[in-house]
Structures are given as C-alpha cells and as structure tokens.
Amino acid sequence: MTDRTSVRRARTGFLLVALAVSLAVLATPVAAVSAAGTPEQVAENRSVPSFAVDLRTDGSAAVTVVYAFDLTADGEAAAFEQLRSDGAALAEYENRTTERLRRVANATEAATGRSMRVSAAESTTARDGSTGVVAISAVWQGLAAVDGDRLVVSEPFASGFEPDRPFVVTPPEGYALADSAVDPANATDGRVIWSPGTDLSGFEAAFAPSDRTATADGSEADATTDRPSAGTSPDGSDTDTLAEGSTTSEGAGSTAADGPGFGISLTVAALLVAVLVRRGD
C-alpha cells in the first residue's frame, strides 16, 4: 500500500469516525431508524433497521435514514410539527445532509478511484399514532464495485466505521451474500445485518446471483432469498408525499459523491434547536 493510499484511507476513517460520533449526539431524545427504499415506503414500515443500504445491480444503492419523534413529548412533538409544515426547514435539512455525505464520499472516491455521487436526495414526513417520522433518501452511485456479476461493498465502511446501530445491506433481487470479511450477525429474509458495535475494519462483503452462491463447504447451492416486501402502513398512519401536497422536497442541484448517513443526526439536532427557538419567539 502506497503512502498516498494510506493517507487517503486514514482521511476516510477520520471522517467516518467524526460523523459516527455525531450520530450518537442525537441518541436522545430523537431515535434514528432507517431502511432501504423510498422515504414513503420507509415511513410506512415502523419495524425497520437503523441504517440500511439497498444495493442495485449497477453498483449504486438507495440509502434511507428515518428519524422517529416521540409525539408524547412536548418538545419533540412541537419540533416535528414545525418540520412537517416548514418546507424551508426540510430543504435546509436536505442541504446540510448532502454536504456531510459529500465529505465522506469525496474521501471514499479518492481512496477507491471509483466515481461516486449523490442524486435524488429527498425527504418526507409521516405521522403514525404517537410517532412522528422524518425520512431522507438518496441514491448513492458507485457505492459497490461491480466485478462481473458480483457486487462488492467495502469503503467507506472498511475504514474506521463502527456502527452504533444495526447496519443492514440488502442485495438486489436474486442476489445473496457470497462472502464477507466480517461475519454478519444475521442473514435472513434477503438482508444481511451487522450488529451495533461491530468492528468493521477491513470490511468487504460480496454479493452474487443466488444460484451461484457458495455454501460454507465451498460447494455451490441455490441460495435464493426471500426479499421483504415494503412495509404496510398501520391503521391510522398519515404519510405525506409530494403528490399529496406535503412538505417533501428534493435537493436541487445536488451533485456529489455520496457516503452513508453518518452525521445526519447532528443536522437534525441543529434544526430542532432552530425550530424550538423560533416557536419560543
């Protein structure tokens, strides 16, 4: 490994650590959960993982992060309702999020030599009983390396990323985990899950068509997996979408290399403070 490559990896690791720390800042009072798919699909599903990546066959991935607000707490309820009705606040949320994603992605692109960018960033809000949800979704182009019919996910997760919540990767339809440098805690229902606190140093996970996925003894087996369907909205849920005239907004002119959703919690924390200050004026 050249000195330049080492520096690039170190820089990527530093950014990941800094952003991961900022996730912990908002562990209370706003809990963060996430899932792959559109914000609307995620908002409909309350039993979703905290940080998830939905891979596509071209190496891109859909990444969605959802923030859940406890609407029985006055402060969180007020902040959620303000965000829900304030398109400018949501746009600011998207812009700040994109900036943080760009920083990680730029370092990752330099380390891997693979072109990356973020596109189609958007946010949406939903209300389900005593839970308010703000979701942001982005398409991360170039996340996985494409090696024939295999998809390989490594950086930026291999350099200094230690998840404080479950880290979930969902392969494309008909794909399954072929091998992984870091053993997952679970690999069922078409999803591969690494537990919070897992040391992902040297992380590399390869996915291949399920009919060519090798078994533990090295033989090939049909490992077709059942992919989970999009969640169904519980009775009484209320999901705002752009088509319905909600406050969903799309990050205009957002062209950047992308990274995972680390650091977004810090963005939301700042917005919550701003919202509460405005309400107090």
PDB file of C-alpha atoms in Angstrom:
ATOM      1  CA  MET A   1       0.000   0.000   0.000  1.00  0.00           C
ATOM      2  CA  THR A   2       1.446   3.362  -1.001  1.00  0.00           C
ATOM      3  CA  ASP A   3       1.824   6.230   1.429  1.00  0.00           C
ATOM      4  CA  ARG A   4      -0.749   8.191  -0.571  1.00  0.00           C
ATOM      5  CA  THR A   5      -3.276   5.368  -0.303  1.00  0.00           C
ATOM      6  CA  SER A   6      -2.631   5.133   3.438  1.00  0.00           C
ATOM      7  CA  VAL A   7      -3.271   8.837   3.836  1.00  0.00           C
ATOM      8  CA  ARG A   8      -6.497   8.583   1.849  1.00  0.00           C
ATOM      9  CA  ARG A   9      -7.729   5.666   3.945  1.00  0.00           C
ATOM     10  CA  ALA A  10      -6.801   7.480   7.140  1.00  0.00           C
ATOM     11  CA  ARG A  11      -8.693  10.547   5.986  1.00  0.00           C
ATOM     12  CA  THR A  12     -11.750   8.465   5.134  1.00  0.00           C
ATOM     13  CA  GLY A  13     -11.578   6.772   8.524  1.00  0.00           C
ATOM     14  CA  PHE A  14     -11.305  10.097  10.310  1.00  0.00           C
ATOM     15  CA  LEU A  15     -14.393  11.439   8.551  1.00  0.00           C
ATOM     16  CA  LEU A  16     -16.361   8.302   9.329  1.00  0.00           C
ATOM     17  CA  VAL A  17     -15.421   8.404  12.993  1.00  0.00           C
ATOM     18  CA  ALA A  18     -16.356  12.080  13.248  1.00  0.00           C
ATOM     19  CA  LEU A  19     -19.682  11.535  11.555  1.00  0.00           C
ATOM     20  CA  ALA A  20     -20.462   8.385  13.520  1.00  0.00           C
ATOM     21  CA  VAL A  21     -19.854  10.290  16.751  1.00  0.00           C
ATOM     22  CA  SER A  22     -22.354  12.909  15.660  1.00  0.00           C
ATOM     23  CA  LEU A  23     -24.952  10.161  15.254  1.00  0.00           C
ATOM     24  CA  ALA A  24     -24.611   9.398  18.937  1.00  0.00           C
ATOM     25  CA  VAL A  25     -25.278  13.030  19.810  1.00  0.00           C
ATOM     26  CA  LEU A  26     -28.939  12.577  18.967  1.00  0.00           C
ATOM     27  CA  ALA A  27     -29.482   9.156  20.535  1.00  0.00           C
ATOM     28  CA  THR A  28     -31.837  11.009  22.917  1.00  0.00           C
ATOM     29  CA  PRO A  29     -34.424  12.382  22.599  1.00  0.00           C
ATOM     30  CA  VAL A  30     -34.771  11.650  18.881  1.00  0.00           C
ATOM     31  CA  ALA A  31     -34.181   7.995  17.993  1.00  0.00           C
ATOM     32  CA  ALA A  32     -32.955   7.211  14.486  1.00  0.00           C
ATOM     33  CA  VAL A  33     -34.027   4.246  12.408  1.00  0.00           C
ATOM     34  CA  SER A  34     -33.648   3.568   8.709  1.00  0.00           C
ATOM     35  CA  ALA A  35     -34.413   1.283   5.821  1.00  0.00           C
ATOM     36  CA  ALA A  36     -33.723   0.970   2.138  1.00  0.00           C
ATOM     37  CA  GLY A  37     -36.364   2.153  -0.273  1.00  0.00           C
ATOM     38  CA  THR A  38     -38.221   5.379  -0.880  1.00  0.00           C
ATOM     39  CA  PRO A  39     -38.974   7.631   2.082  1.00  0.00           C
ATOM     40  CA  GLU A  40     -42.660   6.850   1.647  1.00  0.00           C
ATOM     41  CA  GLN A  41     -42.029   3.089   1.870  1.00  0.00           C
ATOM     42  CA  VAL A  42     -39.817   3.517   4.896  1.00  0.00           C
ATOM     43  CA  ALA A  43     -42.274   5.809   6.626  1.00  0.00           C
ATOM     44  CA  GLU A  44     -44.914   3.111   6.245  1.00  0.00           C
ATOM     45  CA  ASN A  45     -42.744   0.483   7.930  1.00  0.00           C
ATOM     46  CA  ARG A  46     -42.141   1.009  11.642  1.00  0.00           C
ATOM     47  CA  SER A  47     -40.049  -2.150  12.193  1.00  0.00           C
ATOM     48  CA  VAL A  48     -37.033  -1.099  10.157  1.00  0.00           C
ATOM     49  CA  PRO A  49     -33.272  -1.238  10.772  1.00  0.00           C
ATOM     50  CA  SER A  50     -31.350   1.815  11.902  1.00  0.00           C
ATOM     51  CA  PHE A  51     -29.084   2.211   8.864  1.00  0.00           C
ATOM     52  CA  ALA A  52     -29.631   0.283   5.661  1.00  0.00           C
ATOM     53  CA  VAL A  53     -28.326   0.140   2.116  1.00  0.00           C
ATOM     54  CA  ASP A  54     -30.370  -1.279  -0.752  1.00  0.00           C
ATOM     55  CA  LEU A  55     -27.969  -2.361  -3.499  1.00  0.00           C
ATOM     56  CA  ARG A  56     -28.686  -2.258  -7.223  1.00  0.00           C
ATOM     57  CA  THR A  57     -27.080  -4.367  -9.938  1.00  0.00           C
ATOM     58  CA  ASP A  58     -25.156  -1.393 -11.373  1.00  0.00           C
ATOM     59  CA  GLY A  59     -23.354  -0.824  -8.056  1.00  0.00           C
ATOM     60  CA  SER A  60     -25.494   2.085  -6.930  1.00  0.00           C
ATOM     61  CA  ALA A  61     -27.566   1.935  -3.768  1.00  0.00           C
ATOM     62  CA  ALA A  62     -30.619   3.540  -2.232  1.00  0.00           C
ATOM     63  CA  VAL A  63     -29.931   4.772   1.287  1.00  0.00           C
ATOM     64  CA  THR A  64     -32.715   5.994   3.556  1.00  0.00           C
ATOM     65  CA  VAL A  65     -32.450   7.319   7.089  1.00  0.00           C
ATOM     66  CA  VAL A  66     -35.579   7.851   9.166  1.00  0.00           C
ATOM     67  CA  TYR A  67     -35.809   9.910  12.343  1.00  0.00           C
ATOM     68  CA  ALA A  68     -38.583   8.993  14.774  1.00  0.00           C
ATOM     69  CA  PHE A  69     -40.036  11.624  17.105  1.00  0.00           C
ATOM     70  CA  ASP A  70     -41.845  10.770  20.328  1.00  0.00           C
ATOM     71  CA  LEU A  71     -45.018  12.799  19.943  1.00  0.00           C
ATOM     72  CA  THR A  72     -45.937  12.302  23.601  1.00  0.00           C
ATOM     73  CA  ALA A  73     -43.015  14.592  24.490  1.00  0.00           C
ATOM     74  CA  ASP A  74     -43.983  18.238  24.045  1.00  0.00           C
ATOM     75  CA  GLY A  75     -40.601  19.342  22.722  1.00  0.00           C
ATOM     76  CA  GLU A  76     -40.327  16.606  20.110  1.00  0.00           C
ATOM     77  CA  ALA A  77     -43.963  16.960  19.065  1.00  0.00           C
ATOM     78  CA  ALA A  78     -43.534  20.703  18.526  1.00  0.00           C
ATOM     79  CA  ALA A  79     -40.324  20.209  16.571  1.00  0.00           C
ATOM     80  CA  PHE A  80     -41.860  17.514  14.387  1.00  0.00           C
ATOM     81  CA  GLU A  81     -44.965  19.537  13.554  1.00  0.00           C
ATOM     82  CA  GLN A  82     -42.833  22.546  12.666  1.00  0.00           C
ATOM     83  CA  LEU A  83     -40.583  20.485  10.425  1.00  0.00           C
ATOM     84  CA  ARG A  84     -43.610  18.835   8.863  1.00  0.00           C
ATOM     85  CA  SER A  85     -45.139  22.159   7.875  1.00  0.00           C
ATOM     86  CA  ASP A  86     -41.944  24.030   7.071  1.00  0.00           C
ATOM     87  CA  GLY A  87     -40.684  23.276   3.563  1.00  0.00           C
ATOM     88  CA  ALA A  88     -37.726  25.603   4.035  1.00  0.00           C
ATOM     89  CA  ALA A  89     -36.604  23.699   7.133  1.00  0.00           C
ATOM     90  CA  LEU A  90     -36.786  20.384   5.285  1.00  0.00           C
ATOM     91  CA  ALA A  91     -34.845  21.847   2.367  1.00  0.00           C
ATOM     92  CA  GLU A  92     -32.181  23.055   4.790  1.00  0.00           C
ATOM     93  CA  TYR A  93     -32.128  19.595   6.356  1.00  0.00           C
ATOM     94  CA  GLU A  94     -31.503  18.035   2.942  1.00  0.00           C
ATOM     95  CA  ASN A  95     -28.813  20.536   2.005  1.00  0.00           C
ATOM     96  CA  ARG A  96     -26.859  20.070   5.232  1.00  0.00           C
ATOM     97  CA  THR A  97     -27.200  16.312   4.955  1.00  0.00           C
ATOM     98  CA  THR A  98     -25.876  16.361   1.399  1.00  0.00           C
ATOM     99  CA  GLU A  99     -22.871  18.405   2.497  1.00  0.00           C
ATOM    100  CA  ARG A 100     -21.945  15.773   5.076  1.00  0.00           C
ATOM    101  CA  LEU A 101     -22.475  12.935   2.623  1.00  0.00           C
ATOM    102  CA  ARG A 102     -20.262  14.716   0.112  1.00  0.00           C
ATOM    103  CA  ARG A 103     -17.368  14.962   2.553  1.00  0.00           C
ATOM    104  CA  VAL A 104     -17.337  11.235   3.197  1.00  0.00           C
ATOM    105  CA  ALA A 105     -17.885  10.404  -0.459  1.00  0.00           C
ATOM    106  CA  ASN A 106     -15.080  12.616  -1.704  1.00  0.00           C
ATOM    107  CA  ALA A 107     -12.634  10.856   0.581  1.00  0.00           C
ATOM    108  CA  THR A 108     -14.022   7.459  -0.423  1.00  0.00           C
ATOM    109  CA  GLU A 109     -13.802   8.282  -4.121  1.00  0.00           C
ATOM    110  CA  ALA A 110     -10.178   9.323  -3.711  1.00  0.00           C
ATOM    111  CA  ALA A 111      -9.356   6.140  -1.801  1.00  0.00           C
ATOM    112  CA  THR A 112     -11.054   3.759  -4.237  1.00  0.00           C
ATOM    113  CA  GLY A 113     -10.656   5.555  -7.551  1.00  0.00           C
ATOM    114  CA  ARG A 114     -14.313   4.795  -8.227  1.00  0.00           C
ATOM    115  CA  SER A 115     -16.595   7.633  -9.310  1.00  0.00           C
ATOM    116  CA  MET A 116     -19.323   8.398  -6.772  1.00  0.00           C
ATOM    117  CA  ARG A 117     -22.108  10.926  -6.494  1.00  0.00           C
ATOM    118  CA  VAL A 118     -25.344  11.553  -4.634  1.00  0.00           C
ATOM    119  CA  SER A 119     -28.543  12.165  -6.554  1.00  0.00           C
ATOM    120  CA  ALA A 120     -32.279  12.281  -5.965  1.00  0.00           C
ATOM    121  CA  ALA A 121     -31.995  13.302  -2.328  1.00  0.00           C
ATOM    122  CA  GLU A 122     -35.444  13.891  -0.882  1.00  0.00           C
ATOM    123  CA  SER A 123     -37.242  13.989   2.430  1.00  0.00           C
ATOM    124  CA  THR A 124     -40.746  13.179   3.579  1.00  0.00           C
ATOM    125  CA  THR A 125     -42.733  13.228   6.799  1.00  0.00           C
ATOM    126  CA  ALA A 126     -45.304  10.875   8.282  1.00  0.00           C
ATOM    127  CA  ARG A 127     -47.351  10.553  11.446  1.00  0.00           C
ATOM    128  CA  ASP A 128     -48.405   7.237  12.969  1.00  0.00           C
ATOM    129  CA  GLY A 129     -50.140   7.479  16.301  1.00  0.00           C
ATOM    130  CA  SER A 130     -47.606   8.659  18.859  1.00  0.00           C
ATOM    131  CA  THR A 131     -44.663   8.528  16.445  1.00  0.00           C
ATOM    132  CA  GLY A 132     -43.611  11.228  14.009  1.00  0.00           C
ATOM    133  CA  VAL A 133     -41.218  10.334  11.205  1.00  0.00           C
ATOM    134  CA  VAL A 134     -38.882  12.436   9.080  1.00  0.00           C
ATOM    135  CA  ALA A 135     -37.151  10.388   6.379  1.00  0.00           C
ATOM    136  CA  ILE A 136     -34.417  11.297   3.929  1.00  0.00           C
ATOM    137  CA  SER A 137     -33.420   9.182   0.961  1.00  0.00           C
ATOM    138  CA  ALA A 138     -30.557   9.419  -1.510  1.00  0.00           C
ATOM    139  CA  VAL A 139     -29.184   7.347  -4.361  1.00  0.00           C
ATOM    140  CA  TRP A 140     -25.511   6.569  -3.789  1.00  0.00           C
ATOM    141  CA  GLN A 141     -23.952   5.912  -7.172  1.00  0.00           C
ATOM    142  CA  GLY A 142     -20.737   3.895  -7.184  1.00  0.00           C
ATOM    143  CA  LEU A 143     -21.086   2.501  -3.668  1.00  0.00           C
ATOM    144  CA  ALA A 144     -20.359  -1.090  -4.696  1.00  0.00           C
ATOM    145  CA  ALA A 145     -17.643  -2.252  -7.053  1.00  0.00           C
ATOM    146  CA  VAL A 146     -19.023  -4.320  -9.940  1.00  0.00           C
ATOM    147  CA  ASP A 147     -16.887  -7.397 -10.646  1.00  0.00           C
ATOM    148  CA  GLY A 148     -18.616  -9.387 -13.363  1.00  0.00           C
ATOM    149  CA  ASP A 149     -21.917 -10.399 -11.803  1.00  0.00           C
ATOM    150  CA  ARG A 150     -20.623  -9.776  -8.273  1.00  0.00           C
ATOM    151  CA  LEU A 151     -21.195  -6.661  -6.195  1.00  0.00           C
ATOM    152  CA  VAL A 152     -18.516  -5.860  -3.623  1.00  0.00           C
ATOM    153  CA  VAL A 153     -19.115  -3.384  -0.794  1.00  0.00           C
ATOM    154  CA  SER A 154     -16.056  -2.182   1.118  1.00  0.00           C
ATOM    155  CA  GLU A 155     -15.190   1.501   1.571  1.00  0.00           C
ATOM    156  CA  PRO A 156     -16.108   3.688   3.311  1.00  0.00           C
ATOM    157  CA  PHE A 157     -17.216   1.093   5.862  1.00  0.00           C
ATOM    158  CA  ALA A 158     -13.815  -0.631   5.959  1.00  0.00           C
ATOM    159  CA  SER A 159     -12.008   2.427   7.326  1.00  0.00           C
ATOM    160  CA  GLY A 160     -12.919   3.387  10.867  1.00  0.00           C
ATOM    161  CA  PHE A 161     -16.663   2.778  10.783  1.00  0.00           C
ATOM    162  CA  GLU A 162     -18.123   1.164  13.903  1.00  0.00           C
ATOM    163  CA  PRO A 163     -21.932   1.272  13.762  1.00  0.00           C
ATOM    164  CA  ASP A 164     -23.790   2.278  16.913  1.00  0.00           C
ATOM    165  CA  ARG A 165     -26.965   0.803  15.395  1.00  0.00           C
ATOM    166  CA  PRO A 166     -27.634  -2.239  13.180  1.00  0.00           C
ATOM    167  CA  PHE A 167     -26.024  -1.912   9.757  1.00  0.00           C
ATOM    168  CA  VAL A 168     -28.080  -3.657   7.072  1.00  0.00           C
ATOM    169  CA  VAL A 169     -27.291  -4.373   3.429  1.00  0.00           C
ATOM    170  CA  THR A 170     -29.982  -5.709   1.105  1.00  0.00           C
ATOM    171  CA  PRO A 171     -28.755  -7.130  -2.233  1.00  0.00           C
ATOM    172  CA  PRO A 172     -30.693  -6.851  -5.493  1.00  0.00           C
ATOM    173  CA  GLU A 173     -33.464  -9.311  -6.303  1.00  0.00           C
ATOM    174  CA  GLY A 174     -31.963 -12.755  -6.917  1.00  0.00           C
ATOM    175  CA  TYR A 175     -28.648 -11.979  -5.176  1.00  0.00           C
ATOM    176  CA  ALA A 176     -27.296 -13.310  -1.888  1.00  0.00           C
ATOM    177  CA  LEU A 177     -24.219 -12.860   0.292  1.00  0.00           C
ATOM    178  CA  ALA A 178     -21.335 -14.828  -1.236  1.00  0.00           C
ATOM    179  CA  ASP A 179     -18.647 -13.999   1.316  1.00  0.00           C
ATOM    180  CA  SER A 180     -17.798 -11.393   3.927  1.00  0.00           C
ATOM    181  CA  ALA A 181     -14.577 -10.385   5.646  1.00  0.00           C
ATOM    182  CA  VAL A 182     -16.592  -9.546   8.768  1.00  0.00           C
ATOM    183  CA  ASP A 183     -19.147 -12.120   9.867  1.00  0.00           C
ATOM    184  CA  PRO A 184     -22.685 -10.710   9.978  1.00  0.00           C
ATOM    185  CA  ALA A 185     -24.937 -11.258  12.963  1.00  0.00           C
ATOM    186  CA  ASN A 186     -27.777 -12.353  10.735  1.00  0.00           C
ATOM    187  CA  ALA A 187     -28.506 -13.007   7.071  1.00  0.00           C
ATOM    188  CA  THR A 188     -32.183 -13.738   6.577  1.00  0.00           C
ATOM    189  CA  ASP A 189     -35.128 -12.518   4.535  1.00  0.00           C
ATOM    190  CA  GLY A 190     -32.795 -11.150   1.881  1.00  0.00           C
ATOM    191  CA  ARG A 191     -30.994  -8.845   4.328  1.00  0.00           C
ATOM    192  CA  VAL A 192     -27.524  -9.059   5.853  1.00  0.00           C
ATOM    193  CA  ILE A 193     -27.183  -7.450   9.278  1.00  0.00           C
ATOM    194  CA  TRP A 194     -24.124  -6.418  11.307  1.00  0.00           C
ATOM    195  CA  SER A 195     -24.788  -5.619  14.960  1.00  0.00           C
ATOM    196  CA  PRO A 196     -24.102  -2.290  16.664  1.00  0.00           C
ATOM    197  CA  GLY A 197     -20.531  -2.018  17.882  1.00  0.00           C
ATOM    198  CA  THR A 198     -19.157  -4.473  15.304  1.00  0.00           C
ATOM    199  CA  ASP A 199     -15.570  -3.716  14.301  1.00  0.00           C
ATOM    200  CA  LEU A 200     -15.817  -3.368  10.521  1.00  0.00           C
ATOM    201  CA  SER A 201     -12.109  -2.737   9.938  1.00  0.00           C
ATOM    202  CA  GLY A 202     -11.222  -4.309   6.611  1.00  0.00           C
ATOM    203  CA  PHE A 203     -14.914  -4.735   5.813  1.00  0.00           C
ATOM    204  CA  GLU A 204     -15.726  -6.321   2.472  1.00  0.00           C
ATOM    205  CA  ALA A 205     -18.972  -8.045   1.561  1.00  0.00           C
ATOM    206  CA  ALA A 206     -19.536  -9.670  -1.825  1.00  0.00           C
ATOM    207  CA  PHE A 207     -22.949 -10.457  -3.264  1.00  0.00           C
ATOM    208  CA  ALA A 208     -23.593 -12.745  -6.230  1.00  0.00           C
ATOM    209  CA  PRO A 209     -26.573 -14.259  -8.027  1.00  0.00           C
ATOM    210  CA  SER A 210     -28.104 -16.651  -5.534  1.00  0.00           C
ATOM    211  CA  ASP A 211     -27.913 -19.670  -7.856  1.00  0.00           C
ATOM    212  CA  ARG A 212     -24.115 -19.279  -7.813  1.00  0.00           C
ATOM    213  CA  THR A 213     -23.633 -18.513  -4.126  1.00  0.00           C
ATOM    214  CA  ALA A 214     -21.242 -20.949  -2.464  1.00  0.00           C
ATOM    215  CA  THR A 215     -22.123 -22.792   0.717  1.00  0.00           C
ATOM    216  CA  ALA A 216     -19.833 -22.926   3.724  1.00  0.00           C
ATOM    217  CA  ASP A 217     -18.129 -26.117   2.465  1.00  0.00           C
ATOM    218  CA  GLY A 218     -17.230 -24.471  -0.839  1.00  0.00           C
ATOM    219  CA  SER A 219     -19.896 -26.164  -2.951  1.00  0.00           C
ATOM    220  CA  GLU A 220     -22.414 -24.174  -4.925  1.00  0.00           C
ATOM    221  CA  ALA A 221     -26.012 -24.111  -3.837  1.00  0.00           C
ATOM    222  CA  ASP A 222     -29.276 -22.443  -4.724  1.00  0.00           C
ATOM    223  CA  ALA A 223     -29.461 -19.752  -2.078  1.00  0.00           C
ATOM    224  CA  THR A 224     -32.441 -17.842  -3.331  1.00  0.00           C
ATOM    225  CA  THR A 225     -33.595 -15.489  -0.623  1.00  0.00           C
ATOM    226  CA  ASP A 226     -36.980 -14.012   0.074  1.00  0.00           C
ATOM    227  CA  ARG A 227     -36.857 -10.255  -0.043  1.00  0.00           C
ATOM    228  CA  PRO A 228     -39.043  -8.434   2.436  1.00  0.00           C
ATOM    229  CA  SER A 229     -41.878  -6.504   0.926  1.00  0.00           C
ATOM    230  CA  ALA A 230     -42.382  -2.853   1.617  1.00  0.00           C
ATOM    231  CA  GLY A 231     -43.997  -2.204   4.982  1.00  0.00           C
ATOM    232  CA  THR A 232     -47.696  -1.694   5.242  1.00  0.00           C
ATOM    233  CA  SER A 233     -48.894   1.454   6.890  1.00  0.00           C
ATOM    234  CA  PRO A 234     -50.522   0.706  10.260  1.00  0.00           C
ATOM    235  CA  ASP A 235     -54.129   1.778  10.685  1.00  0.00           C
ATOM    236  CA  GLY A 236     -54.373   5.480  11.253  1.00  0.00           C
ATOM    237  CA  SER A 237     -50.982   6.333   9.762  1.00  0.00           C
ATOM    238  CA  ASP A 238     -50.686   9.514   7.767  1.00  0.00           C
ATOM    239  CA  THR A 239     -47.874   9.710   5.222  1.00  0.00           C
ATOM    240  CA  ASP A 240     -47.161  12.989   3.466  1.00  0.00           C
ATOM    241  CA  THR A 241     -45.948  12.704  -0.126  1.00  0.00           C
ATOM    242  CA  LEU A 242     -45.145  15.278  -2.753  1.00  0.00           C
ATOM    243  CA  ALA A 243     -48.090  14.154  -4.864  1.00  0.00           C
ATOM    244  CA  GLU A 244     -50.360  14.841  -1.915  1.00  0.00           C
ATOM    245  CA  GLY A 245     -49.025  18.350  -1.466  1.00  0.00           C
ATOM    246  CA  SER A 246     -46.819  17.594   1.522  1.00  0.00           C
ATOM    247  CA  THR A 247     -43.598  19.232   2.571  1.00  0.00           C
ATOM    248  CA  THR A 248     -41.472  16.713   0.708  1.00  0.00           C
ATOM    249  CA  SER A 249     -38.677  18.494  -1.104  1.00  0.00           C
ATOM    250  CA  GLU A 250     -35.827  17.443  -3.326  1.00  0.00           C
ATOM    251  CA  GLY A 251     -32.258  18.636  -3.046  1.00  0.00           C
ATOM    252  CA  ALA A 252     -31.863  20.859  -6.101  1.00  0.00           C
ATOM    253  CA  GLY A 253     -28.557  20.751  -7.904  1.00  0.00           C
ATOM    254  CA  SER A 254     -27.178  18.134  -5.570  1.00  0.00           C
ATOM    255  CA  THR A 255     -24.330  16.509  -7.492  1.00  0.00           C
ATOM    256  CA  ALA A 256     -21.857  14.926  -5.139  1.00  0.00           C
ATOM    257  CA  ALA A 257     -20.135  11.732  -4.290  1.00  0.00           C
ATOM    258  CA  ASP A 258     -22.116  10.083  -1.586  1.00  0.00           C
ATOM    259  CA  GLY A 259     -21.468   8.453   1.735  1.00  0.00           C
ATOM    260  CA  PRO A 260     -23.589   6.782   4.377  1.00  0.00           C
ATOM    261  CA  GLY A 261     -25.997   8.653   6.598  1.00  0.00           C
ATOM    262  CA  PHE A 262     -23.472   9.398   9.333  1.00  0.00           C
ATOM    263  CA  GLY A 263     -23.620  12.893  10.744  1.00  0.00           C
ATOM    264  CA  ILE A 264     -27.217  13.465   9.721  1.00  0.00           C
ATOM    265  CA  SER A 265     -28.356  13.337  13.330  1.00  0.00           C
ATOM    266  CA  LEU A 266     -26.252  16.376  14.095  1.00  0.00           C
ATOM    267  CA  THR A 267     -28.023  18.165  11.256  1.00  0.00           C
ATOM    268  CA  VAL A 268     -31.426  17.261  12.671  1.00  0.00           C
ATOM    269  CA  ALA A 269     -30.340  18.325  16.158  1.00  0.00           C
ATOM    270  CA  ALA A 270     -29.401  21.764  14.859  1.00  0.00           C
ATOM    271  CA  LEU A 271     -32.709  22.061  13.035  1.00  0.00           C
ATOM    272  CA  LEU A 272     -34.649  21.009  16.124  1.00  0.00           C
ATOM    273  CA  VAL A 273     -32.950  23.691  18.172  1.00  0.00           C
ATOM    274  CA  ALA A 274     -33.731  26.281  15.497  1.00  0.00           C
ATOM    275  CA  VAL A 275     -37.364  25.159  15.334  1.00  0.00           C
ATOM    276  CA  LEU A 276     -37.837  25.312  19.093  1.00  0.00           C
ATOM    277  CA  VAL A 277     -36.166  28.717  19.292  1.00  0.00           C
ATOM    278  CA  ARG A 278     -38.480  30.054  16.587  1.00  0.00           C
ATOM    279  CA  ARG A 279     -41.525  28.694  18.406  1.00  0.00           C
ATOM    280  CA  GLY A 280     -40.352  30.349  21.595  1.00  0.00           C
ATOM    281  CA  ASP A 281     -40.036  33.772  19.985  1.00  0.00           C
TER     282      ASP A 281
END
